[in-house]
PDB file of C-alpha atoms in Angstrom:
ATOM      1  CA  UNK A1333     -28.794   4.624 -92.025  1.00  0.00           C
ATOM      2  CA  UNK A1334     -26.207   7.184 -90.976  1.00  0.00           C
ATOM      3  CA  UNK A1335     -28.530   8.513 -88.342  1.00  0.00           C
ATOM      4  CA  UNK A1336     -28.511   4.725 -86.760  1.00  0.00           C
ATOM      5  CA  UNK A1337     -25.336   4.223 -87.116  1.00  0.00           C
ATOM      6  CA  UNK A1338     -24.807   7.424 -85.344  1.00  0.00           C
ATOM      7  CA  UNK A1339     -27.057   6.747 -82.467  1.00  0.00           C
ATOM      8  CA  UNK A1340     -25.491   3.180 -81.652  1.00  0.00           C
ATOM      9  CA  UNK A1341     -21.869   4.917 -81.648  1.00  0.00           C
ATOM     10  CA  UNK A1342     -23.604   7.297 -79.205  1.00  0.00           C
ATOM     11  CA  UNK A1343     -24.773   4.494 -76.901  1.00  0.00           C
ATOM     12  CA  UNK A1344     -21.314   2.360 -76.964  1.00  0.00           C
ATOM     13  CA  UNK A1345     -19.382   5.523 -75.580  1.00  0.00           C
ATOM     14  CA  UNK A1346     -21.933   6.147 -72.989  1.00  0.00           C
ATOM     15  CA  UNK A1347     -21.520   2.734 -72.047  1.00  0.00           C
ATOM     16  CA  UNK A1348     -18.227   2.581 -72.296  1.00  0.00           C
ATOM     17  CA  UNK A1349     -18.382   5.765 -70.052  1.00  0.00           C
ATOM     18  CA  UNK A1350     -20.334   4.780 -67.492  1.00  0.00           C
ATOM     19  CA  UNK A1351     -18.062   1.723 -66.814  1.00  0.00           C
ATOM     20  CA  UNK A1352     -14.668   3.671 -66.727  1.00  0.00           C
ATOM     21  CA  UNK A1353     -16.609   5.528 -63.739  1.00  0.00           C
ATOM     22  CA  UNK A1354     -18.204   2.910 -62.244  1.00  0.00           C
ATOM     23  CA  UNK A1355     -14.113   0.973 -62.190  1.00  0.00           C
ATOM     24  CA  UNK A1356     -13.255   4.538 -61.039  1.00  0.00           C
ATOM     25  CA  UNK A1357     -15.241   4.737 -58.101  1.00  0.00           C
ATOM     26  CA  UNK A1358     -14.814   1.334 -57.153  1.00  0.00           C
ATOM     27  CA  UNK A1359     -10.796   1.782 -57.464  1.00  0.00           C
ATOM     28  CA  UNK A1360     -11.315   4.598 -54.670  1.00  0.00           C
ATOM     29  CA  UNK A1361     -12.972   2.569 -52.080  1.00  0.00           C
ATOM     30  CA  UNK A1362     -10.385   2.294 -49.282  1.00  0.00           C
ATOM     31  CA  UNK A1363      -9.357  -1.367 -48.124  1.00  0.00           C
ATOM     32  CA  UNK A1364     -10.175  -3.157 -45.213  1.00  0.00           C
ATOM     33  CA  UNK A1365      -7.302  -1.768 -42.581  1.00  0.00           C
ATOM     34  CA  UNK A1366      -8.188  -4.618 -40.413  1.00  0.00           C
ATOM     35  CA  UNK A1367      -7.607  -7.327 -42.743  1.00  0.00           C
ATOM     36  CA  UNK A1368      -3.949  -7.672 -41.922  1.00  0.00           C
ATOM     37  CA  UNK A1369      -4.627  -7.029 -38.609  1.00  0.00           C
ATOM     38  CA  UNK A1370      -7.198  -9.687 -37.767  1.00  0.00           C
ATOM     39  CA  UNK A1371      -4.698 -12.566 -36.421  1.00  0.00           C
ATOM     40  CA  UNK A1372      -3.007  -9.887 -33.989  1.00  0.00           C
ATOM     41  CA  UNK A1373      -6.729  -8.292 -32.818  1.00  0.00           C
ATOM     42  CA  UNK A1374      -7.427 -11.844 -31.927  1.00  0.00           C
ATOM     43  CA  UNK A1375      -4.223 -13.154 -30.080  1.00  0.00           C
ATOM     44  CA  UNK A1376      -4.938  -9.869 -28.184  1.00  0.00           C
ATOM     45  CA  UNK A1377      -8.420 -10.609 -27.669  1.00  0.00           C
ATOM     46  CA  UNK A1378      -7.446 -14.090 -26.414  1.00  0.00           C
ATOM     47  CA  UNK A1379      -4.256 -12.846 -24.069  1.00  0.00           C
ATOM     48  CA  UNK A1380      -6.883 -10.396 -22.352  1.00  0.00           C
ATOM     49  CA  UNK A1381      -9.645 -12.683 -21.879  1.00  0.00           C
ATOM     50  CA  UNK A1382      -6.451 -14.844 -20.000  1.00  0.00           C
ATOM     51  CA  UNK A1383      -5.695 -12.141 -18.172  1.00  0.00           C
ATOM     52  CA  UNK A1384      -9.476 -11.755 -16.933  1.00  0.00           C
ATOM     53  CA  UNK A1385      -9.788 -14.646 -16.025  1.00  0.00           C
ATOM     54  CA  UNK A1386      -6.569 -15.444 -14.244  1.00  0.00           C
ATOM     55  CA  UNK A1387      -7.647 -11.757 -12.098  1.00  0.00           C
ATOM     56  CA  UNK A1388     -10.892 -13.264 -11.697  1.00  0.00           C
ATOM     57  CA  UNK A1389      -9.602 -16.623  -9.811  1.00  0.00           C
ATOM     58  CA  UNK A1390      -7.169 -14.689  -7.433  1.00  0.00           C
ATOM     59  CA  UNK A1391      -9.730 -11.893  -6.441  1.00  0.00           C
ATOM     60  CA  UNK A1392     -12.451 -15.053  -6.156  1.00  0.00           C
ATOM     61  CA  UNK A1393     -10.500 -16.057  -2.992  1.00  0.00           C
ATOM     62  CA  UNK A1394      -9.837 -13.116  -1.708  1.00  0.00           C
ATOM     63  CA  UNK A1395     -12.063 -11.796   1.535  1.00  0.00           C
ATOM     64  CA  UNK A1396     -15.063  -9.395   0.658  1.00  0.00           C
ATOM     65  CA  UNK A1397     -14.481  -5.588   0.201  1.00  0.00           C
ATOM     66  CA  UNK A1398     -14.436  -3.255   3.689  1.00  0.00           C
ATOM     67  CA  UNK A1399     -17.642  -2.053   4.995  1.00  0.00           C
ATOM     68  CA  UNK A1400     -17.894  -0.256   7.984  1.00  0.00           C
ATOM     69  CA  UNK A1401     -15.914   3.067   7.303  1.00  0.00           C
ATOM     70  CA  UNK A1402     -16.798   4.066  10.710  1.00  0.00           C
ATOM     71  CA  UNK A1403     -14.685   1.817  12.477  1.00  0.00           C
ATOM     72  CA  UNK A1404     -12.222   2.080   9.691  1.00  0.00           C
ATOM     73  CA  UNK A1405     -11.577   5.471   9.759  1.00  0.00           C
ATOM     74  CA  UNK A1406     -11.797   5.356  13.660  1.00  0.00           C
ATOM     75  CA  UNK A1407      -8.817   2.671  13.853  1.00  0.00           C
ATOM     76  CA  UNK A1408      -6.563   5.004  11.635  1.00  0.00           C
ATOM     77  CA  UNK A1409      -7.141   8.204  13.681  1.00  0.00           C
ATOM     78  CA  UNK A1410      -6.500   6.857  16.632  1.00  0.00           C
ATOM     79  CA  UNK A1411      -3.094   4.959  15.577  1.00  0.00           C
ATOM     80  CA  UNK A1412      -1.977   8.530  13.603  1.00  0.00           C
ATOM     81  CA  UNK A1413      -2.695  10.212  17.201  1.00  0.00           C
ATOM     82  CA  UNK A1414      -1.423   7.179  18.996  1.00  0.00           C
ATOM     83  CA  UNK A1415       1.865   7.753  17.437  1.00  0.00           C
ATOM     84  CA  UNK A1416       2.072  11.520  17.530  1.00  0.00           C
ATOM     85  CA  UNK A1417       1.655  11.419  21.225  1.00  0.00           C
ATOM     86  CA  UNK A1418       3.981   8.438  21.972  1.00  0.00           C
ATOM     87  CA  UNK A1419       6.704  10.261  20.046  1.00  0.00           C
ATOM     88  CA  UNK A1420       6.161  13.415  21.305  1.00  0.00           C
ATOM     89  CA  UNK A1421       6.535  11.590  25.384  1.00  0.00           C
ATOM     90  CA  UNK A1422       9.448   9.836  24.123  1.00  0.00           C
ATOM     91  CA  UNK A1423      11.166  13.074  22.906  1.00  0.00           C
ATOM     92  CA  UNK A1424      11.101  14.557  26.285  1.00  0.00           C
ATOM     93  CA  UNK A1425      12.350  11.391  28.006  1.00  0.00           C
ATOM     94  CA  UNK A1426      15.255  10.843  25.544  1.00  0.00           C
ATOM     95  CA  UNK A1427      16.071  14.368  25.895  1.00  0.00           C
ATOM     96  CA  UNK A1428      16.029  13.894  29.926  1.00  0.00           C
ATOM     97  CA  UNK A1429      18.008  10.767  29.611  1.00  0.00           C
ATOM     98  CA  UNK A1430      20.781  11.788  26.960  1.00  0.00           C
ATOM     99  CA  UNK A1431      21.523  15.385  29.581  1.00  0.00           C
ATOM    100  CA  UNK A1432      22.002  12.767  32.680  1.00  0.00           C
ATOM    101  CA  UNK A1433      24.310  10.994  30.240  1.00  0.00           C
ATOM    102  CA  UNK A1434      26.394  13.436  29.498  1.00  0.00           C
ATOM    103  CA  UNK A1435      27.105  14.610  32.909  1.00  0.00           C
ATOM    104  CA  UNK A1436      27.671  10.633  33.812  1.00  0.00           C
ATOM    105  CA  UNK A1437      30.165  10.822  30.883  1.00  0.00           C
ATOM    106  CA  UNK A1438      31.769  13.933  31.848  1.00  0.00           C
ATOM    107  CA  UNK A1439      32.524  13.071  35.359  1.00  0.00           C
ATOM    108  CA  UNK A1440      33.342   9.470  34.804  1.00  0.00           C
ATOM    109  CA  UNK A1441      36.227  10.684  32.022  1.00  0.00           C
ATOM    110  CA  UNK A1442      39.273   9.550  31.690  1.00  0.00           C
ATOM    111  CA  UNK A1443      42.387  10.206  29.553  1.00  0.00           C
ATOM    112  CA  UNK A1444      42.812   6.922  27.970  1.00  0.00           C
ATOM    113  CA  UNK A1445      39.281   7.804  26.491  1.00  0.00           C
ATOM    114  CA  UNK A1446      41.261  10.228  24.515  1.00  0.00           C
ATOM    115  CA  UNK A1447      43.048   7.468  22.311  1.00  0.00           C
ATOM    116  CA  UNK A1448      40.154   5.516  21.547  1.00  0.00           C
ATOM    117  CA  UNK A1449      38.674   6.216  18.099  1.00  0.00           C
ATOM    118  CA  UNK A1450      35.846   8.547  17.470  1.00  0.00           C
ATOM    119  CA  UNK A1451      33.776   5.592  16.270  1.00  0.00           C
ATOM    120  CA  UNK A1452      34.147   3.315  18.697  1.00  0.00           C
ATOM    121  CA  UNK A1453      32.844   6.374  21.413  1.00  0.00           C
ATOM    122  CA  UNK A1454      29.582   7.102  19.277  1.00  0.00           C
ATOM    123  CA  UNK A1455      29.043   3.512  18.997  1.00  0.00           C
ATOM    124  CA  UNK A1456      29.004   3.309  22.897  1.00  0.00           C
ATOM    125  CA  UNK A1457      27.038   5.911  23.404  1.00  0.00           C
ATOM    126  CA  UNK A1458      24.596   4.802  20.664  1.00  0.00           C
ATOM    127  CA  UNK A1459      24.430   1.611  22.220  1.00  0.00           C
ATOM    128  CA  UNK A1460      23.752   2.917  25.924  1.00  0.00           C
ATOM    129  CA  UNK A1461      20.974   5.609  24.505  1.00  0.00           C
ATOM    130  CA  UNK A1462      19.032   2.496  23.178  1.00  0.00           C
ATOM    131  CA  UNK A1463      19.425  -0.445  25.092  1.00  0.00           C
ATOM    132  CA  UNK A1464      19.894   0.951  28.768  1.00  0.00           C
ATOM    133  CA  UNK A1465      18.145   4.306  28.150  1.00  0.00           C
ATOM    134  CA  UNK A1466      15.581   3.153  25.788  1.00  0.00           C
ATOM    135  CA  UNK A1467      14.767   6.214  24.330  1.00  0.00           C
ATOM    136  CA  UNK A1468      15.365   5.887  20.885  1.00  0.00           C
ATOM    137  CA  UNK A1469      13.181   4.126  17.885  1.00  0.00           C
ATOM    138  CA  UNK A1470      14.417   2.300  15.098  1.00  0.00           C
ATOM    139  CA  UNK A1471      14.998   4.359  11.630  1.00  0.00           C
ATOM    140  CA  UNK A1472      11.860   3.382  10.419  1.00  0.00           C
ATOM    141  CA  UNK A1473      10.021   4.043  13.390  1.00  0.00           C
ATOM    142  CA  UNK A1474      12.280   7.459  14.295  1.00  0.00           C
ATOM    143  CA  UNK A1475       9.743  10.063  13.150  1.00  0.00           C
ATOM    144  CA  UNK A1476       6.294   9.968  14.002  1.00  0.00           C
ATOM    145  CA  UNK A1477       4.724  10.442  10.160  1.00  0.00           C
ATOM    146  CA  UNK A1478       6.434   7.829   9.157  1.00  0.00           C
ATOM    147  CA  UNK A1479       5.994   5.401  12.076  1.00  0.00           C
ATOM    148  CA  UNK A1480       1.942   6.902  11.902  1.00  0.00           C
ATOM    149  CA  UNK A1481       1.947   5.528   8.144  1.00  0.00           C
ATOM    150  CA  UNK A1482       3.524   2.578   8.629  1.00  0.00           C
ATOM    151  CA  UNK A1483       1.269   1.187  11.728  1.00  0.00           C
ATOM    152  CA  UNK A1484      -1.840   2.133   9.911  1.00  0.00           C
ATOM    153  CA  UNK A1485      -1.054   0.240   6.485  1.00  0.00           C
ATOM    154  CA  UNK A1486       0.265  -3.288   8.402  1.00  0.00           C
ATOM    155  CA  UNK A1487      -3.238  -2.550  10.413  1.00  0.00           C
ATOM    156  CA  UNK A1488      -5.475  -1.821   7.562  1.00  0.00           C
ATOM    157  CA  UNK A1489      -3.922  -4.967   5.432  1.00  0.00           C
ATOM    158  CA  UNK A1490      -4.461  -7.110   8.526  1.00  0.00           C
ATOM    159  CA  UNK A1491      -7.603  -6.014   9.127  1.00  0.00           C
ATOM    160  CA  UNK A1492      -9.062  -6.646   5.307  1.00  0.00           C
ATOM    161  CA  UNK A1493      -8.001 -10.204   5.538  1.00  0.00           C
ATOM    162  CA  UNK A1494      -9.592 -10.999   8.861  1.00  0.00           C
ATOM    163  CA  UNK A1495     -12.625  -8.772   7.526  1.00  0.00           C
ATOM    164  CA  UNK A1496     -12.203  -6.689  10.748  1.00  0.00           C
ATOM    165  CA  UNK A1497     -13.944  -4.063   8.971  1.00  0.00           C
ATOM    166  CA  UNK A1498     -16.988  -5.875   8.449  1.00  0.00           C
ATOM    167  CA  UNK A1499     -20.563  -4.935   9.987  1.00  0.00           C
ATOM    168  CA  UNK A1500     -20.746  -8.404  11.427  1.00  0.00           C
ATOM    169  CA  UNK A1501     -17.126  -8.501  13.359  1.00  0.00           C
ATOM    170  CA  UNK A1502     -17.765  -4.682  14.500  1.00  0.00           C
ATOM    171  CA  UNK A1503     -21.395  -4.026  15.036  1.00  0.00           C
ATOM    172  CA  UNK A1504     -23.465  -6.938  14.441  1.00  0.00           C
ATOM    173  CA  UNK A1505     -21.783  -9.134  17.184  1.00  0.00           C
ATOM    174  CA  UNK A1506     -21.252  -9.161  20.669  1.00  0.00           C
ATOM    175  CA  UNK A1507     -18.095  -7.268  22.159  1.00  0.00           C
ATOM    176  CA  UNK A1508     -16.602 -10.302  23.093  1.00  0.00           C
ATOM    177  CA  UNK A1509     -16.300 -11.005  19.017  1.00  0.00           C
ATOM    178  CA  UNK A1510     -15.668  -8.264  17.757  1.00  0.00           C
ATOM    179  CA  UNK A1511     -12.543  -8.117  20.469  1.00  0.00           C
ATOM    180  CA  UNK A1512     -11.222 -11.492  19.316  1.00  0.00           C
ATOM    181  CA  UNK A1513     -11.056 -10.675  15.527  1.00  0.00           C
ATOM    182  CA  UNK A1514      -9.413  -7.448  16.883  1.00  0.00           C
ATOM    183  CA  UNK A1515      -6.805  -9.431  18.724  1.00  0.00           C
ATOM    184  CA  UNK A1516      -6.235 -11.381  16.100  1.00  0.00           C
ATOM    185  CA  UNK A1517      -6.046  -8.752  13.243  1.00  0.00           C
ATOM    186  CA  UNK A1518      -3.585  -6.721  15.851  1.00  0.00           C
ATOM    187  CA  UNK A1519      -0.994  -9.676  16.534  1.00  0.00           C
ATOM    188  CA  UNK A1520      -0.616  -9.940  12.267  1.00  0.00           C
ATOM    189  CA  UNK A1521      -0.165  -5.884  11.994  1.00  0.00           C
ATOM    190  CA  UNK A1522       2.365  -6.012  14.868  1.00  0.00           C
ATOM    191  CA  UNK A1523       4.189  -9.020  13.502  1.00  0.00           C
ATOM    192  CA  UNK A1524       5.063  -6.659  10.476  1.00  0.00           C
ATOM    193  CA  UNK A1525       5.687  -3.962  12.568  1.00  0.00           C
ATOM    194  CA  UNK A1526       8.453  -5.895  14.285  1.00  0.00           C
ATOM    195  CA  UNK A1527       9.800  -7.103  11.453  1.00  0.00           C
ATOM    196  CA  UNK A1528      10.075  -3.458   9.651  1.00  0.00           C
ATOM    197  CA  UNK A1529      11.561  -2.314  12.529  1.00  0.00           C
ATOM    198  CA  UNK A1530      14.322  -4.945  12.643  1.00  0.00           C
ATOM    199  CA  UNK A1531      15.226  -4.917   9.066  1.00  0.00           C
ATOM    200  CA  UNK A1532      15.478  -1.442   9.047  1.00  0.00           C
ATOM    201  CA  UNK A1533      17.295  -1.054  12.224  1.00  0.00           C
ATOM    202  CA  UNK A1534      19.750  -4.203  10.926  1.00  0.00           C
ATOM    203  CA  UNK A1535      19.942  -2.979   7.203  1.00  0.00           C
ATOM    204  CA  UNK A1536      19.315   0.929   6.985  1.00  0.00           C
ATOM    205  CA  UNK A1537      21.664   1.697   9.436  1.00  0.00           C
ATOM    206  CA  UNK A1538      24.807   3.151   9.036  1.00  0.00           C
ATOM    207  CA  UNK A1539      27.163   0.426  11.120  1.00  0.00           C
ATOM    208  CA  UNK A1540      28.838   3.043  13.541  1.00  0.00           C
ATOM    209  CA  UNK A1541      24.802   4.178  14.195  1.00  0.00           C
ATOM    210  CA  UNK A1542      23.468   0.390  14.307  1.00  0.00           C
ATOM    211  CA  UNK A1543      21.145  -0.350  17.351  1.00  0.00           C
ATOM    212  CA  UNK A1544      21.316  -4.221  16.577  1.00  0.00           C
ATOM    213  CA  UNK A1545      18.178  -5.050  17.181  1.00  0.00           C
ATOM    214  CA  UNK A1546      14.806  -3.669  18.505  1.00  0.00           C
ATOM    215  CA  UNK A1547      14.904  -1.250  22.112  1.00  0.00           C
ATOM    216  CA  UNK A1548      12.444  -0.513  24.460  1.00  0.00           C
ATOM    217  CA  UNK A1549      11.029   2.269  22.792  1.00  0.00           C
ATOM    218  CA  UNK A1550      10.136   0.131  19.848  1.00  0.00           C
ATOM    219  CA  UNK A1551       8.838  -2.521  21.612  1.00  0.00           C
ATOM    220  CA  UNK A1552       6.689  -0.087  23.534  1.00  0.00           C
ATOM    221  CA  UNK A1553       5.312   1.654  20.617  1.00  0.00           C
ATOM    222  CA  UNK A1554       4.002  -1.256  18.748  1.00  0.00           C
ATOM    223  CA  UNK A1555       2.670  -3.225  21.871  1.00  0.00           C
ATOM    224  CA  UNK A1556       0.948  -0.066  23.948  1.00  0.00           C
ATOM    225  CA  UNK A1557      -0.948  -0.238  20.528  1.00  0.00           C
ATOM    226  CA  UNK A1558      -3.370  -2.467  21.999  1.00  0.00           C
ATOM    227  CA  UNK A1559      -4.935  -0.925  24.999  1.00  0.00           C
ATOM    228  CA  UNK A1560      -5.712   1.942  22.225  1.00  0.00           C
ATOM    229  CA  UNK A1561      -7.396  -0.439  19.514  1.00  0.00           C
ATOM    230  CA  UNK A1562      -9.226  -2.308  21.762  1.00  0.00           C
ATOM    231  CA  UNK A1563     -10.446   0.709  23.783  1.00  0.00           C
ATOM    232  CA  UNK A1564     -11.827   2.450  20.922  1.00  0.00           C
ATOM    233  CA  UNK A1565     -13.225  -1.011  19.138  1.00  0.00           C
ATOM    234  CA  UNK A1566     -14.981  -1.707  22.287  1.00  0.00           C
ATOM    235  CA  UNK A1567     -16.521   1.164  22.739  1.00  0.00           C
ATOM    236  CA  UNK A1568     -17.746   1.122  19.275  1.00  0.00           C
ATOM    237  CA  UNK A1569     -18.865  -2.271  19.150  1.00  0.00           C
ATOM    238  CA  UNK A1570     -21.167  -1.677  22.464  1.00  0.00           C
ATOM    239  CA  UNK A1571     -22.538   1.654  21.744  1.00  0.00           C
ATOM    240  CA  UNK A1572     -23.608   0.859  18.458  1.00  0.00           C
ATOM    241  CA  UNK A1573     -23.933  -2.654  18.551  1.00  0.00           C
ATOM    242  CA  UNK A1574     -27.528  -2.088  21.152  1.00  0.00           C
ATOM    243  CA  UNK A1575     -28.854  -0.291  17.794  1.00  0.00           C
TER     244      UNK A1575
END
């Protein structure tokens, strides 16, 4: 009897064991770290798939992605080399200009010129170096890498959304085609040109320095554009346009 009464003690504390581990181990398993989380994972979940679909309604509308990086790459070399050379021919004629300027100022001299104020004198002569000379740019259009820069992003945004980089308006169409979605693409990129060059000629300007508008230079810059565009998209579009 003792021996039995032994042996069932002996089973109740391994019972008894094997539960306190089995509440131990289960008291170590870590809890969900989502589970407070779940309401904010979904607003987030719901405030991207917004967001997805609001990108994909403005990108549905928007013209088809570049193709021809021939003609691409083409049109920005030759406006970067456009630009170097038209400021680099302007230099020398503004330089010409501004000595014959000074000797016209020098001998026409006289000594009420004395009592005007400094100013007023390199407003004048700002005013005669652009508008009778011509031989200055705008401040946004003064050095060449910017100017460069500046022609070849208005061109390459006007270009995507006429798709004048595509192979059917460069390649795959006659030159008379591909020369009127050049035209067109062109008059955009030199509307924004203009309008660069005026704000920053009518707002970045110191007032003493202020041109007041656009000068010949300018104006030549952004229209001589043209002949160089269509040149090179012409030739393009009837050399490779026979293969």
């Amino acid at each position: 009897r003792d021996q039995t009464w032994l042996l069932s003690l002996e089973k109740q504390l391994k019972n008894k064991l094997v539960s306190d581990d089995t509440r131990l181990m289960l008291s170590t398993i870590p809890e969900d770290s989502n589970k407070d989380n779940r309401g904010t994972t979904r607003q987030n979940d719901d405030t991207d798939s917004t967001f997805r679909n609001a990108m994909k309604e403005l990108t549905k509308n928007l013209p088809p992605a570049p193709e021809n990086f021939l003609v691409l790459g083409g049109d920005v070399a030759a406006l970067f080399t456009y630009s170097f050379l038209d400021h680099s021919i302007n230099s020398l004629y503004e330089a010409t200009m501004a000595k014959e300027t000074a000797e016209g100022i020098v001998g026409l001299h006289a000594a009420w010129m004395d009592s005007l104020p400094s100013s007023f004198i390199i407003a004048t002569q700002n005013y005669y170096n652009h508008h009778i000379t011509g031989g200055s740019y705008a401040p946004a259009l003064e050095y060449p890498g910017v100017s460069s820069v500046l022609f070849a992003t208005c061109w390459l945004l006007s270009g995507y959304f006429h798709q004048a980089f595509s192979y059917d308006n460069t390649i795959r169409c006659s030159p008379a085609h591909a020369m009127l979605v050049t035209g067109r693409a062109w008059i955009f990129s030199c509307l924004a040109m203009l309008a660069i060059a005026f704000l920053s000629d009518t707002c970045g300007s110191d007032l003493q320095y202020q041109v007041g508008g656009l000068t010949r230079a300018d104006a030549d810059y952004i229209f001589d554009s043209l002949a160089v565009i269509v040149t090179w998209r012409y030739m393009i579009a009837t050399i490779l346009g026979r293969y």
